[in-house]
């Protein structure tokens, strides 16, 4: 296990802080959410700014995480105590507040705990309340908004930074990421092209892979994901910083119909990032796609023991249900619902997962529709229209669902789930020829559908023959 490079802790009474690198690649964005490149140190007019600010990270990948697993969490917690004590002694210490925010951000990437990101937000807000024009904290705030799925807020924050200084590449990355999540594919492409021209490397290549997948260019998505891994390896990245690129390649492989390749990528990720709940859950998904249900169940259990994420819990529940274990399935489903209702921020972050879970398991269908349409009001991307379409169908509004599904497919994304949903909706409106075509396309992307959706898609296809 690669040990986390922990911050050098300040002596309790010292007021001046030595330069440190808080955590290797600690400023990465969670899934889907991305980070980028070296940024020059910001200047601040406040007298306290004569102290050294948190160093900016080197070029890092879209979802890189700190290395070290539980050891990394312990190191972060140890550092948090020191910086929190500093801030308690001096409520105007905006540097300590920024370090605290950075550490909680890093902690969240290891734990998957939304509460860590919320605590990071609180700390960065405190830093900006002390020094509103502190650029490092402004950039961190924009990324945290992206992480917590406030994409309009993230975009506005990033654009405000860029208006003052167009050379802040991390803000440009956040703006591009937010645009992609909001359905502005052209705007995202322009931002990523600008990034590639200014700072080529794995972080940008990974973004281009995601963009290619959204645009339906699946072969390009696969090759770009491979290239991002190669670039990260050549750059000497290690641990979670490197492992994330293997995870990206694995997710791209399974989404494009190559579960065997995906499993190899997830194994490669775990070689350098052994405690990654993302890579472990990816491994379980690939095992399930390959028909290795017992292995998948055991692997999902490992991922959930590290970080109980709704997707993994629902997938584990479905595997239990498919093998006839209703009690264990119900336990997983209950946990998904509990997470969704635990806090308002959970509902925001897990919006689409909760919508699809509710529809797929016939729970709270009117609430699912309300949740989907609330999200779609501000986030008009392919997956927003898809979630809306699926919820509309479940609520007996097949014609409206067909319109929403058509808008989802208009993005050109070759995602088996979008195709499956559109096929079921086409069947519901009586267009069986279109339904057969769409369902056939979904099933042809080998292993891309989860086992429950795949079984239902195949049943519908058989009924239409």
CSV table of C-alpha atoms in Angstrom, one decimal:
chain,number,residue,atom,x,y,z
A,1,UNK,CA,0.0,0.0,0.0
A,2,UNK,CA,1.4,3.4,-1.0
A,3,UNK,CA,1.5,5.7,2.0
A,4,UNK,CA,-0.2,9.0,1.9
A,5,UNK,CA,2.1,12.0,1.7
A,6,UNK,CA,0.8,13.8,4.7
A,7,UNK,CA,1.1,17.5,5.3
A,8,UNK,CA,4.0,18.6,7.5
A,9,UNK,CA,2.2,19.6,10.6
A,10,UNK,CA,2.8,23.1,12.1
A,11,UNK,CA,4.2,23.4,15.6
A,12,UNK,CA,1.3,24.3,17.9
A,13,UNK,CA,2.3,27.8,18.6
A,14,UNK,CA,3.8,28.9,15.4
A,15,UNK,CA,2.0,31.6,13.4
A,16,UNK,CA,3.9,31.3,10.2
A,17,UNK,CA,3.4,28.2,8.0
A,18,UNK,CA,6.1,26.5,5.9
A,19,UNK,CA,5.3,25.6,2.3
A,20,UNK,CA,3.9,22.1,2.0
A,21,UNK,CA,2.0,19.9,-0.4
A,22,UNK,CA,-1.0,18.9,1.6
A,23,UNK,CA,-1.9,15.7,-0.2
A,24,UNK,CA,-0.7,14.3,-3.4
A,25,UNK,CA,-3.4,15.2,-5.9
A,26,UNK,CA,-5.7,16.2,-3.1
A,27,UNK,CA,-7.6,18.6,-5.2
A,28,UNK,CA,-9.3,16.1,-7.5
A,29,UNK,CA,-13.0,16.0,-8.4
A,30,UNK,CA,-15.2,12.9,-7.6
A,31,UNK,CA,-16.4,11.3,-10.1
A,32,UNK,CA,-17.4,13.2,-12.9
A,33,UNK,CA,-16.2,15.8,-11.8
A,34,UNK,CA,-12.6,16.7,-12.8
A,35,UNK,CA,-9.5,18.7,-11.9
A,36,UNK,CA,-6.6,20.2,-13.8
A,37,UNK,CA,-3.3,21.7,-13.8
A,38,UNK,CA,-0.8,23.8,-12.2
A,39,UNK,CA,-1.9,27.3,-11.3
A,40,UNK,CA,0.4,30.1,-10.3
A,41,UNK,CA,0.2,31.1,-6.7
A,42,UNK,CA,-2.5,33.7,-6.1
A,43,UNK,CA,-1.7,37.0,-4.6
A,44,UNK,CA,-3.8,38.4,-1.8
A,45,UNK,CA,-3.8,42.0,-0.5
A,46,UNK,CA,-4.6,41.1,3.1
A,47,UNK,CA,-1.4,41.4,5.3
A,48,UNK,CA,-1.8,37.8,6.4
A,49,UNK,CA,-1.0,36.8,2.8
A,50,UNK,CA,2.6,37.2,3.5
A,51,UNK,CA,2.4,33.7,4.9
A,52,UNK,CA,2.8,30.9,2.4
A,53,UNK,CA,-0.5,29.8,0.8
A,54,UNK,CA,-1.3,26.1,0.2
A,55,UNK,CA,0.6,24.9,-2.9
A,56,UNK,CA,-1.3,24.3,-6.0
A,57,UNK,CA,-1.3,20.7,-7.3
A,58,UNK,CA,0.5,19.5,-10.3
A,59,UNK,CA,-1.5,18.5,-13.4
A,60,UNK,CA,-3.9,15.9,-12.1
A,61,UNK,CA,-6.6,13.6,-13.4
A,62,UNK,CA,-10.3,14.2,-13.5
A,63,UNK,CA,-11.0,12.0,-10.5
A,64,UNK,CA,-7.7,11.3,-8.9
A,65,UNK,CA,-7.7,10.5,-5.2
A,66,UNK,CA,-5.0,10.7,-2.5
A,67,UNK,CA,-3.2,7.5,-1.9
A,68,UNK,CA,-3.0,5.5,1.3
A,69,UNK,CA,-6.5,4.2,2.1
A,70,UNK,CA,-7.1,4.0,5.8
A,71,UNK,CA,-3.6,5.2,6.5
A,72,UNK,CA,-4.3,8.2,4.3
A,73,UNK,CA,-7.5,8.9,6.3
A,74,UNK,CA,-5.6,8.7,9.5
A,75,UNK,CA,-2.9,11.1,8.2
A,76,UNK,CA,-5.5,13.5,7.0
A,77,UNK,CA,-7.3,13.4,10.4
A,78,UNK,CA,-4.1,14.0,12.2
A,79,UNK,CA,-3.4,17.1,10.0
A,80,UNK,CA,-6.9,18.3,10.5
A,81,UNK,CA,-6.5,18.5,14.2
A,82,UNK,CA,-3.4,20.7,13.8
A,83,UNK,CA,-5.0,23.1,11.3
A,84,UNK,CA,-8.2,23.3,13.2
A,85,UNK,CA,-6.3,24.2,16.4
A,86,UNK,CA,-4.5,27.0,14.4
A,87,UNK,CA,-7.9,28.3,13.3
A,88,UNK,CA,-9.3,28.2,16.8
A,89,UNK,CA,-6.4,30.3,18.0
A,90,UNK,CA,-6.9,32.8,15.3
A,91,UNK,CA,-10.3,33.1,13.7
A,92,UNK,CA,-8.8,35.3,10.9
A,93,UNK,CA,-6.3,32.7,9.8
A,94,UNK,CA,-7.7,32.2,6.3
A,95,UNK,CA,-4.7,30.0,5.3
A,96,UNK,CA,-5.6,27.4,8.0
A,97,UNK,CA,-9.2,27.5,6.9
A,98,UNK,CA,-8.1,26.8,3.3
A,99,UNK,CA,-5.9,23.9,4.4
A,100,UNK,CA,-8.8,22.5,6.4
A,101,UNK,CA,-11.0,22.7,3.3
A,102,UNK,CA,-8.4,21.0,1.1
A,103,UNK,CA,-7.9,18.2,3.6
A,104,UNK,CA,-11.7,17.5,3.9
A,105,UNK,CA,-11.9,17.5,0.1
A,106,UNK,CA,-9.1,14.9,0.0
A,107,UNK,CA,-10.8,12.9,2.8
A,108,UNK,CA,-14.0,12.8,0.9
A,109,UNK,CA,-12.3,11.3,-2.1
A,110,UNK,CA,-11.1,8.4,0.1
A,111,UNK,CA,-14.3,7.9,2.1
A,112,UNK,CA,-17.0,8.8,-0.4
A,113,UNK,CA,-18.6,10.6,2.5
A,114,UNK,CA,-20.6,13.7,1.3
A,115,UNK,CA,-20.3,15.1,4.8
A,116,UNK,CA,-16.5,15.5,4.2
A,117,UNK,CA,-17.2,17.7,1.2
A,118,UNK,CA,-19.8,19.7,3.1
A,119,UNK,CA,-17.2,20.3,5.8
A,120,UNK,CA,-14.8,21.4,3.1
A,121,UNK,CA,-17.4,23.9,1.9
A,122,UNK,CA,-17.9,25.3,5.4
A,123,UNK,CA,-14.1,25.8,5.8
A,124,UNK,CA,-13.6,27.4,2.4
A,125,UNK,CA,-16.5,29.7,3.0
A,126,UNK,CA,-14.8,30.7,6.2
A,127,UNK,CA,-11.6,31.5,4.3
A,128,UNK,CA,-13.4,33.6,1.8
A,129,UNK,CA,-15.3,35.4,4.5
A,130,UNK,CA,-12.0,36.6,5.8
A,131,UNK,CA,-10.3,37.3,2.4
A,132,UNK,CA,-13.0,37.4,-0.3
A,133,UNK,CA,-10.5,37.7,-3.2
A,134,UNK,CA,-8.3,34.8,-2.1
A,135,UNK,CA,-7.9,33.1,-5.5
A,136,UNK,CA,-6.9,29.6,-4.1
A,137,UNK,CA,-10.0,29.5,-2.0
A,138,UNK,CA,-12.2,30.7,-4.8
A,139,UNK,CA,-10.9,27.9,-7.1
A,140,UNK,CA,-11.4,25.3,-4.3
A,141,UNK,CA,-14.9,26.6,-3.7
A,142,UNK,CA,-15.8,26.2,-7.4
A,143,UNK,CA,-14.5,22.6,-7.5
A,144,UNK,CA,-16.5,21.8,-4.3
A,145,UNK,CA,-19.7,23.1,-5.9
A,146,UNK,CA,-19.0,20.8,-8.8
A,147,UNK,CA,-18.3,17.9,-6.5
A,148,UNK,CA,-21.6,18.4,-4.8
A,149,UNK,CA,-23.5,18.7,-8.1
A,150,UNK,CA,-24.3,22.4,-7.9
A,151,UNK,CA,-23.3,22.7,-11.5
A,152,UNK,CA,-24.8,26.1,-12.1
A,153,UNK,CA,-23.0,27.4,-9.0
A,154,UNK,CA,-19.7,25.8,-10.1
A,155,UNK,CA,-20.0,27.3,-13.5
A,156,UNK,CA,-20.8,30.8,-12.2
A,157,UNK,CA,-17.9,30.6,-9.7
A,158,UNK,CA,-15.4,29.4,-12.3
A,159,UNK,CA,-16.4,32.0,-14.8
A,160,UNK,CA,-16.1,34.7,-12.1
A,161,UNK,CA,-12.5,33.6,-11.6
A,162,UNK,CA,-11.7,33.5,-15.3
A,163,UNK,CA,-13.2,37.0,-15.8
A,164,UNK,CA,-10.5,38.3,-13.4
A,165,UNK,CA,-7.7,36.0,-14.6
A,166,UNK,CA,-8.2,33.9,-17.8
A,167,UNK,CA,-5.0,32.0,-17.1
A,168,UNK,CA,-6.4,30.1,-14.1
A,169,UNK,CA,-6.6,26.7,-15.8
A,170,UNK,CA,-8.2,24.9,-12.9
A,171,UNK,CA,-11.1,27.3,-13.2
A,172,UNK,CA,-11.3,26.7,-16.9
A,173,UNK,CA,-11.4,23.0,-16.2
A,174,UNK,CA,-14.2,23.4,-13.7
A,175,UNK,CA,-16.1,25.6,-16.1
A,176,UNK,CA,-15.8,22.9,-18.9
A,177,UNK,CA,-16.8,20.1,-16.5
A,178,UNK,CA,-19.9,22.0,-15.4
A,179,UNK,CA,-20.9,22.8,-18.9
A,180,UNK,CA,-20.7,19.1,-19.8
A,181,UNK,CA,-22.9,18.2,-16.8
A,182,UNK,CA,-25.4,20.9,-17.8
A,183,UNK,CA,-25.7,19.6,-21.3
A,184,UNK,CA,-23.7,22.3,-23.0
A,185,UNK,CA,-21.5,19.9,-25.0
A,186,UNK,CA,-20.2,22.5,-27.4
A,187,UNK,CA,-19.2,24.8,-24.5
A,188,UNK,CA,-17.4,21.9,-22.8
A,189,UNK,CA,-15.6,20.9,-26.0
A,190,UNK,CA,-14.4,24.5,-26.4
A,191,UNK,CA,-13.1,24.6,-22.8
A,192,UNK,CA,-11.3,21.3,-23.1
A,193,UNK,CA,-9.8,22.3,-26.4
A,194,UNK,CA,-8.4,25.4,-24.8
A,195,UNK,CA,-7.0,23.2,-21.9
A,196,UNK,CA,-5.4,20.8,-24.3
A,197,UNK,CA,-3.7,23.7,-26.1
A,198,UNK,CA,-2.3,25.1,-22.9
A,199,UNK,CA,-1.7,22.1,-20.7
A,200,UNK,CA,-1.8,18.8,-22.6
A,201,UNK,CA,-1.6,15.6,-20.5
A,202,UNK,CA,-3.6,12.9,-18.8
A,203,UNK,CA,-6.0,15.3,-17.0
A,204,UNK,CA,-7.2,16.8,-20.3
A,205,UNK,CA,-7.1,13.5,-22.2
A,206,UNK,CA,-9.4,12.0,-19.6
A,207,UNK,CA,-11.8,14.8,-20.1
A,208,UNK,CA,-11.7,14.3,-23.9
A,209,UNK,CA,-12.5,10.7,-23.4
A,210,UNK,CA,-15.6,11.5,-21.4
A,211,UNK,CA,-16.6,14.1,-24.0
A,212,UNK,CA,-16.1,11.6,-26.8
A,213,UNK,CA,-18.4,9.1,-25.1
A,214,UNK,CA,-21.1,11.7,-24.6
A,215,UNK,CA,-20.9,12.5,-28.3
A,216,UNK,CA,-21.3,8.9,-29.3
A,217,UNK,CA,-17.7,8.5,-30.4
A,218,UNK,CA,-17.1,5.2,-28.5
A,219,UNK,CA,-13.9,4.1,-30.2
A,220,UNK,CA,-12.3,7.5,-29.5
A,221,UNK,CA,-13.5,7.4,-25.9
A,222,UNK,CA,-11.8,4.0,-25.4
A,223,UNK,CA,-8.5,5.0,-27.1
A,224,UNK,CA,-8.4,8.4,-25.2
A,225,UNK,CA,-8.9,6.6,-21.9
A,226,UNK,CA,-6.0,4.3,-22.7
A,227,UNK,CA,-3.9,7.3,-23.7
A,228,UNK,CA,-4.7,9.0,-20.4
A,229,UNK,CA,-3.4,6.0,-18.5
A,230,UNK,CA,-0.3,5.9,-20.7
A,231,UNK,CA,0.3,9.6,-20.1
A,232,UNK,CA,-0.2,9.3,-16.4
A,233,UNK,CA,2.2,6.4,-16.2
A,234,UNK,CA,4.8,8.2,-18.2
A,235,UNK,CA,4.4,11.2,-15.9
A,236,UNK,CA,5.4,9.0,-13.0
A,237,UNK,CA,2.0,9.2,-11.2
A,238,UNK,CA,1.4,6.6,-8.6
A,239,UNK,CA,-1.3,5.4,-6.1
A,240,UNK,CA,-4.8,6.9,-6.5
A,241,UNK,CA,-3.5,9.5,-8.9
A,242,UNK,CA,-2.6,6.7,-11.3
A,243,UNK,CA,-5.2,4.2,-10.3
A,244,UNK,CA,-8.0,6.6,-11.2
A,245,UNK,CA,-7.0,6.4,-14.9
A,246,UNK,CA,-7.2,2.7,-14.9
A,247,UNK,CA,-10.7,3.1,-13.3
A,248,UNK,CA,-11.7,5.5,-16.1
A,249,UNK,CA,-10.5,3.0,-18.7
A,250,UNK,CA,-12.4,0.2,-17.0
A,251,UNK,CA,-15.6,2.2,-16.9
A,252,UNK,CA,-15.2,3.2,-20.5
A,253,UNK,CA,-14.6,-0.4,-21.5
A,254,UNK,CA,-17.7,-1.8,-19.7
A,255,UNK,CA,-19.8,1.0,-21.1
A,256,UNK,CA,-18.7,0.2,-24.6
A,257,UNK,CA,-19.3,-3.5,-24.5
A,258,UNK,CA,-15.9,-5.0,-23.3
A,259,UNK,CA,-16.5,-6.4,-19.8
A,260,UNK,CA,-13.3,-8.6,-20.0
A,261,UNK,CA,-11.1,-5.6,-20.7
A,262,UNK,CA,-13.0,-3.6,-18.0
A,263,UNK,CA,-12.2,-6.3,-15.4
A,264,UNK,CA,-8.5,-6.1,-16.4
A,265,UNK,CA,-8.5,-2.4,-16.0
A,266,UNK,CA,-10.1,-2.5,-12.6
A,267,UNK,CA,-7.5,-5.1,-11.5
A,268,UNK,CA,-4.8,-2.7,-12.7
A,269,UNK,CA,-6.4,0.1,-10.8
A,270,UNK,CA,-6.5,-2.0,-7.6
A,271,UNK,CA,-2.8,-2.9,-8.0
A,272,UNK,CA,-1.9,0.7,-7.3
A,273,UNK,CA,-5.0,1.9,-5.4
A,274,UNK,CA,-6.0,-1.2,-3.4
A,275,UNK,CA,-8.6,0.5,-1.1
A,276,UNK,CA,-10.5,2.2,-3.9
A,277,UNK,CA,-14.2,1.6,-3.4
A,278,UNK,CA,-14.7,2.9,-6.9
A,279,UNK,CA,-12.4,0.3,-8.5
A,280,UNK,CA,-13.7,-2.5,-6.3
A,281,UNK,CA,-17.3,-1.7,-7.3
A,282,UNK,CA,-16.2,-1.5,-10.9
A,283,UNK,CA,-14.7,-4.9,-10.6
A,284,UNK,CA,-18.0,-6.2,-9.2
A,285,UNK,CA,-19.9,-4.7,-12.1
A,286,UNK,CA,-17.6,-6.4,-14.6
A,287,UNK,CA,-17.9,-9.7,-12.8
A,288,UNK,CA,-21.7,-9.4,-12.9
A,289,UNK,CA,-21.6,-8.6,-16.6
A,290,UNK,CA,-19.5,-11.7,-17.2
A,291,UNK,CA,-22.1,-13.9,-15.3
A,292,UNK,CA,-20.0,-14.4,-12.2
A,293,UNK,CA,-22.8,-13.4,-9.8
A,294,UNK,CA,-21.3,-15.0,-6.7
A,295,UNK,CA,-18.0,-13.2,-7.2
A,296,UNK,CA,-19.8,-10.0,-7.9
A,297,UNK,CA,-21.8,-10.2,-4.7
A,298,UNK,CA,-18.7,-10.8,-2.7
A,299,UNK,CA,-16.9,-7.9,-4.4
A,300,UNK,CA,-19.8,-5.5,-4.0
A,301,UNK,CA,-19.8,-6.3,-0.3
A,302,UNK,CA,-16.1,-5.3,-0.2
A,303,UNK,CA,-16.8,-2.0,-1.9
A,304,UNK,CA,-19.8,-1.2,0.4
A,305,UNK,CA,-17.7,-2.0,3.5
A,306,UNK,CA,-15.4,0.9,2.5
A,307,UNK,CA,-18.1,3.3,1.2
A,308,UNK,CA,-21.8,2.4,1.0
A,309,UNK,CA,-22.7,4.1,-2.3
A,310,UNK,CA,-26.3,3.9,-3.6
A,311,UNK,CA,-25.2,2.5,-7.0
A,312,UNK,CA,-23.3,-0.4,-5.4
A,313,UNK,CA,-26.0,-1.1,-2.8
A,314,UNK,CA,-28.7,-1.2,-5.5
A,315,UNK,CA,-26.6,-3.4,-7.7
A,316,UNK,CA,-25.9,-5.8,-4.8
A,317,UNK,CA,-29.6,-5.9,-4.0
A,318,UNK,CA,-30.5,-6.7,-7.6
A,319,UNK,CA,-28.1,-9.6,-7.6
A,320,UNK,CA,-29.6,-10.9,-4.4
A,321,UNK,CA,-33.1,-10.5,-5.9
A,322,UNK,CA,-32.1,-12.3,-9.1
A,323,UNK,CA,-30.9,-15.3,-7.2
A,324,UNK,CA,-34.1,-15.3,-5.1
A,325,UNK,CA,-32.9,-13.9,-1.8
A,326,UNK,CA,-35.6,-11.3,-1.2
A,327,UNK,CA,-34.7,-10.5,2.4
A,328,UNK,CA,-31.1,-9.6,1.6
A,329,UNK,CA,-32.2,-7.6,-1.4
A,330,UNK,CA,-34.7,-5.7,0.7
A,331,UNK,CA,-31.9,-4.8,3.2
A,332,UNK,CA,-29.8,-3.2,0.4
A,333,UNK,CA,-32.8,-1.4,-1.0
A,334,UNK,CA,-33.7,0.0,2.4
A,335,UNK,CA,-30.1,1.3,2.8
A,336,UNK,CA,-30.3,3.1,-0.5
A,337,UNK,CA,-33.5,4.8,0.6
A,338,UNK,CA,-32.0,5.7,3.9
A,339,UNK,CA,-29.0,7.4,2.2
A,340,UNK,CA,-31.2,9.3,-0.1
A,341,UNK,CA,-33.2,10.7,2.7
A,342,UNK,CA,-30.3,11.3,5.1
A,343,UNK,CA,-29.8,14.9,4.1
A,344,UNK,CA,-30.9,17.3,1.4
A,345,UNK,CA,-27.4,17.3,-0.1
A,346,UNK,CA,-27.6,13.5,-0.6
A,347,UNK,CA,-30.7,14.0,-2.7
A,348,UNK,CA,-28.8,16.6,-4.8
A,349,UNK,CA,-25.7,14.5,-5.3
A,350,UNK,CA,-27.5,11.1,-5.8
A,351,UNK,CA,-30.5,12.6,-7.7
A,352,UNK,CA,-30.4,10.4,-10.8
A,353,UNK,CA,-29.4,7.3,-9.0
A,354,UNK,CA,-32.4,7.7,-6.7
A,355,UNK,CA,-34.8,8.4,-9.6
A,356,UNK,CA,-33.7,5.3,-11.4
A,357,UNK,CA,-33.7,3.2,-8.3
A,358,UNK,CA,-37.2,4.2,-7.4
A,359,UNK,CA,-38.6,3.5,-10.9
A,360,UNK,CA,-36.7,0.2,-11.2
A,361,UNK,CA,-38.1,-1.0,-7.9
A,362,UNK,CA,-41.5,0.6,-8.1
A,363,UNK,CA,-41.1,2.9,-5.1
A,364,UNK,CA,-42.3,6.5,-4.6
A,365,UNK,CA,-43.0,7.0,-8.3
A,366,UNK,CA,-44.5,10.5,-8.0
A,367,UNK,CA,-41.6,11.6,-5.8
A,368,UNK,CA,-39.2,10.2,-8.4
A,369,UNK,CA,-40.8,12.2,-11.1
A,370,UNK,CA,-40.7,15.3,-9.0
A,371,UNK,CA,-37.0,14.7,-8.3
A,372,UNK,CA,-36.2,14.1,-12.0
A,373,UNK,CA,-38.0,17.2,-13.2
A,374,UNK,CA,-36.5,19.4,-10.6
A,375,UNK,CA,-33.0,18.3,-11.7
A,376,UNK,CA,-33.9,18.7,-15.4
A,377,UNK,CA,-35.0,22.2,-14.8
A,378,UNK,CA,-31.3,23.2,-14.3
A,379,UNK,CA,-29.4,20.3,-15.9
A,380,UNK,CA,-30.5,19.5,-19.4
A,381,UNK,CA,-28.0,16.8,-20.4
A,382,UNK,CA,-28.7,13.4,-21.9
A,383,UNK,CA,-28.9,11.7,-18.5
A,384,UNK,CA,-31.3,14.3,-17.2
A,385,UNK,CA,-33.7,13.8,-20.1
A,386,UNK,CA,-33.3,10.0,-19.7
A,387,UNK,CA,-34.1,10.1,-15.9
A,388,UNK,CA,-37.1,12.3,-16.7
A,389,UNK,CA,-38.3,9.9,-19.4
A,390,UNK,CA,-38.0,6.8,-17.2
A,391,UNK,CA,-39.9,8.5,-14.4
A,392,UNK,CA,-42.6,9.8,-16.8
A,393,UNK,CA,-43.2,6.3,-18.1
A,394,UNK,CA,-43.5,4.9,-14.6
A,395,UNK,CA,-46.1,7.5,-13.9
A,396,UNK,CA,-48.2,6.6,-16.9
A,397,UNK,CA,-47.2,9.4,-19.2
A,398,UNK,CA,-45.7,7.4,-22.1
A,399,UNK,CA,-46.1,10.1,-24.8
A,400,UNK,CA,-44.3,12.7,-22.6
A,401,UNK,CA,-41.7,10.0,-21.8
A,402,UNK,CA,-41.1,9.4,-25.5
A,403,UNK,CA,-40.5,13.1,-26.1
A,404,UNK,CA,-38.0,13.2,-23.3
A,405,UNK,CA,-36.2,10.0,-24.4
A,406,UNK,CA,-35.9,11.4,-27.9
A,407,UNK,CA,-34.1,14.5,-26.4
A,408,UNK,CA,-31.8,12.2,-24.5
A,409,UNK,CA,-30.9,10.3,-27.6
A,410,UNK,CA,-30.4,13.5,-29.6
A,411,UNK,CA,-27.0,13.9,-27.8
A,412,UNK,CA,-25.8,10.9,-29.7
A,413,UNK,CA,-24.6,9.1,-26.6
A,414,UNK,CA,-24.2,5.3,-27.2
A,415,UNK,CA,-25.2,4.3,-23.6
A,416,UNK,CA,-27.0,1.0,-23.3
A,417,UNK,CA,-29.1,2.3,-20.5
A,418,UNK,CA,-30.4,5.2,-22.6
A,419,UNK,CA,-31.2,2.9,-25.5
A,420,UNK,CA,-32.9,0.4,-23.2
A,421,UNK,CA,-35.1,3.0,-21.7
A,422,UNK,CA,-36.0,4.5,-25.0
A,423,UNK,CA,-36.8,1.1,-26.3
A,424,UNK,CA,-39.2,0.3,-23.5
A,425,UNK,CA,-40.8,3.7,-24.0
A,426,UNK,CA,-41.2,3.2,-27.7
A,427,UNK,CA,-43.0,-0.1,-27.0
A,428,UNK,CA,-45.3,1.7,-24.5
A,429,UNK,CA,-46.4,4.2,-27.2
A,430,UNK,CA,-47.0,1.3,-29.7
A,431,UNK,CA,-43.9,1.8,-31.9
A,432,UNK,CA,-42.8,-1.8,-31.8
A,433,UNK,CA,-40.4,-1.6,-34.7
A,434,UNK,CA,-38.5,1.2,-33.1
A,435,UNK,CA,-38.7,-0.6,-29.8
A,436,UNK,CA,-37.0,-3.7,-31.3
A,437,UNK,CA,-34.3,-1.6,-32.8
A,438,UNK,CA,-33.5,0.3,-29.7
A,439,UNK,CA,-33.6,-2.7,-27.4
A,440,UNK,CA,-31.5,-4.7,-29.8
A,441,UNK,CA,-28.9,-1.9,-29.8
A,442,UNK,CA,-28.8,-1.8,-26.0
A,443,UNK,CA,-28.4,-5.6,-25.7
A,444,UNK,CA,-25.7,-5.6,-28.4
A,445,UNK,CA,-23.4,-3.5,-26.1
A,446,UNK,CA,-22.2,-6.6,-24.2
A,447,UNK,CA,-22.3,-6.3,-20.5
A,448,UNK,CA,-23.1,-2.6,-20.4
A,449,UNK,CA,-26.6,-3.1,-18.8
A,450,UNK,CA,-26.8,-4.1,-15.2
A,451,UNK,CA,-28.2,-7.7,-14.8
A,452,UNK,CA,-31.6,-6.5,-13.8
A,453,UNK,CA,-32.0,-4.2,-16.7
A,454,UNK,CA,-30.5,-6.7,-19.1
A,455,UNK,CA,-33.0,-9.4,-18.0
A,456,UNK,CA,-35.9,-7.0,-18.5
A,457,UNK,CA,-34.6,-5.8,-21.8
A,458,UNK,CA,-34.2,-9.3,-23.1
A,459,UNK,CA,-37.7,-10.2,-21.8
A,460,UNK,CA,-39.2,-7.2,-23.7
A,461,UNK,CA,-37.2,-8.1,-26.8
A,462,UNK,CA,-38.5,-11.7,-26.7
A,463,UNK,CA,-42.1,-10.5,-26.3
A,464,UNK,CA,-41.7,-8.3,-29.4
A,465,UNK,CA,-40.5,-11.1,-31.7
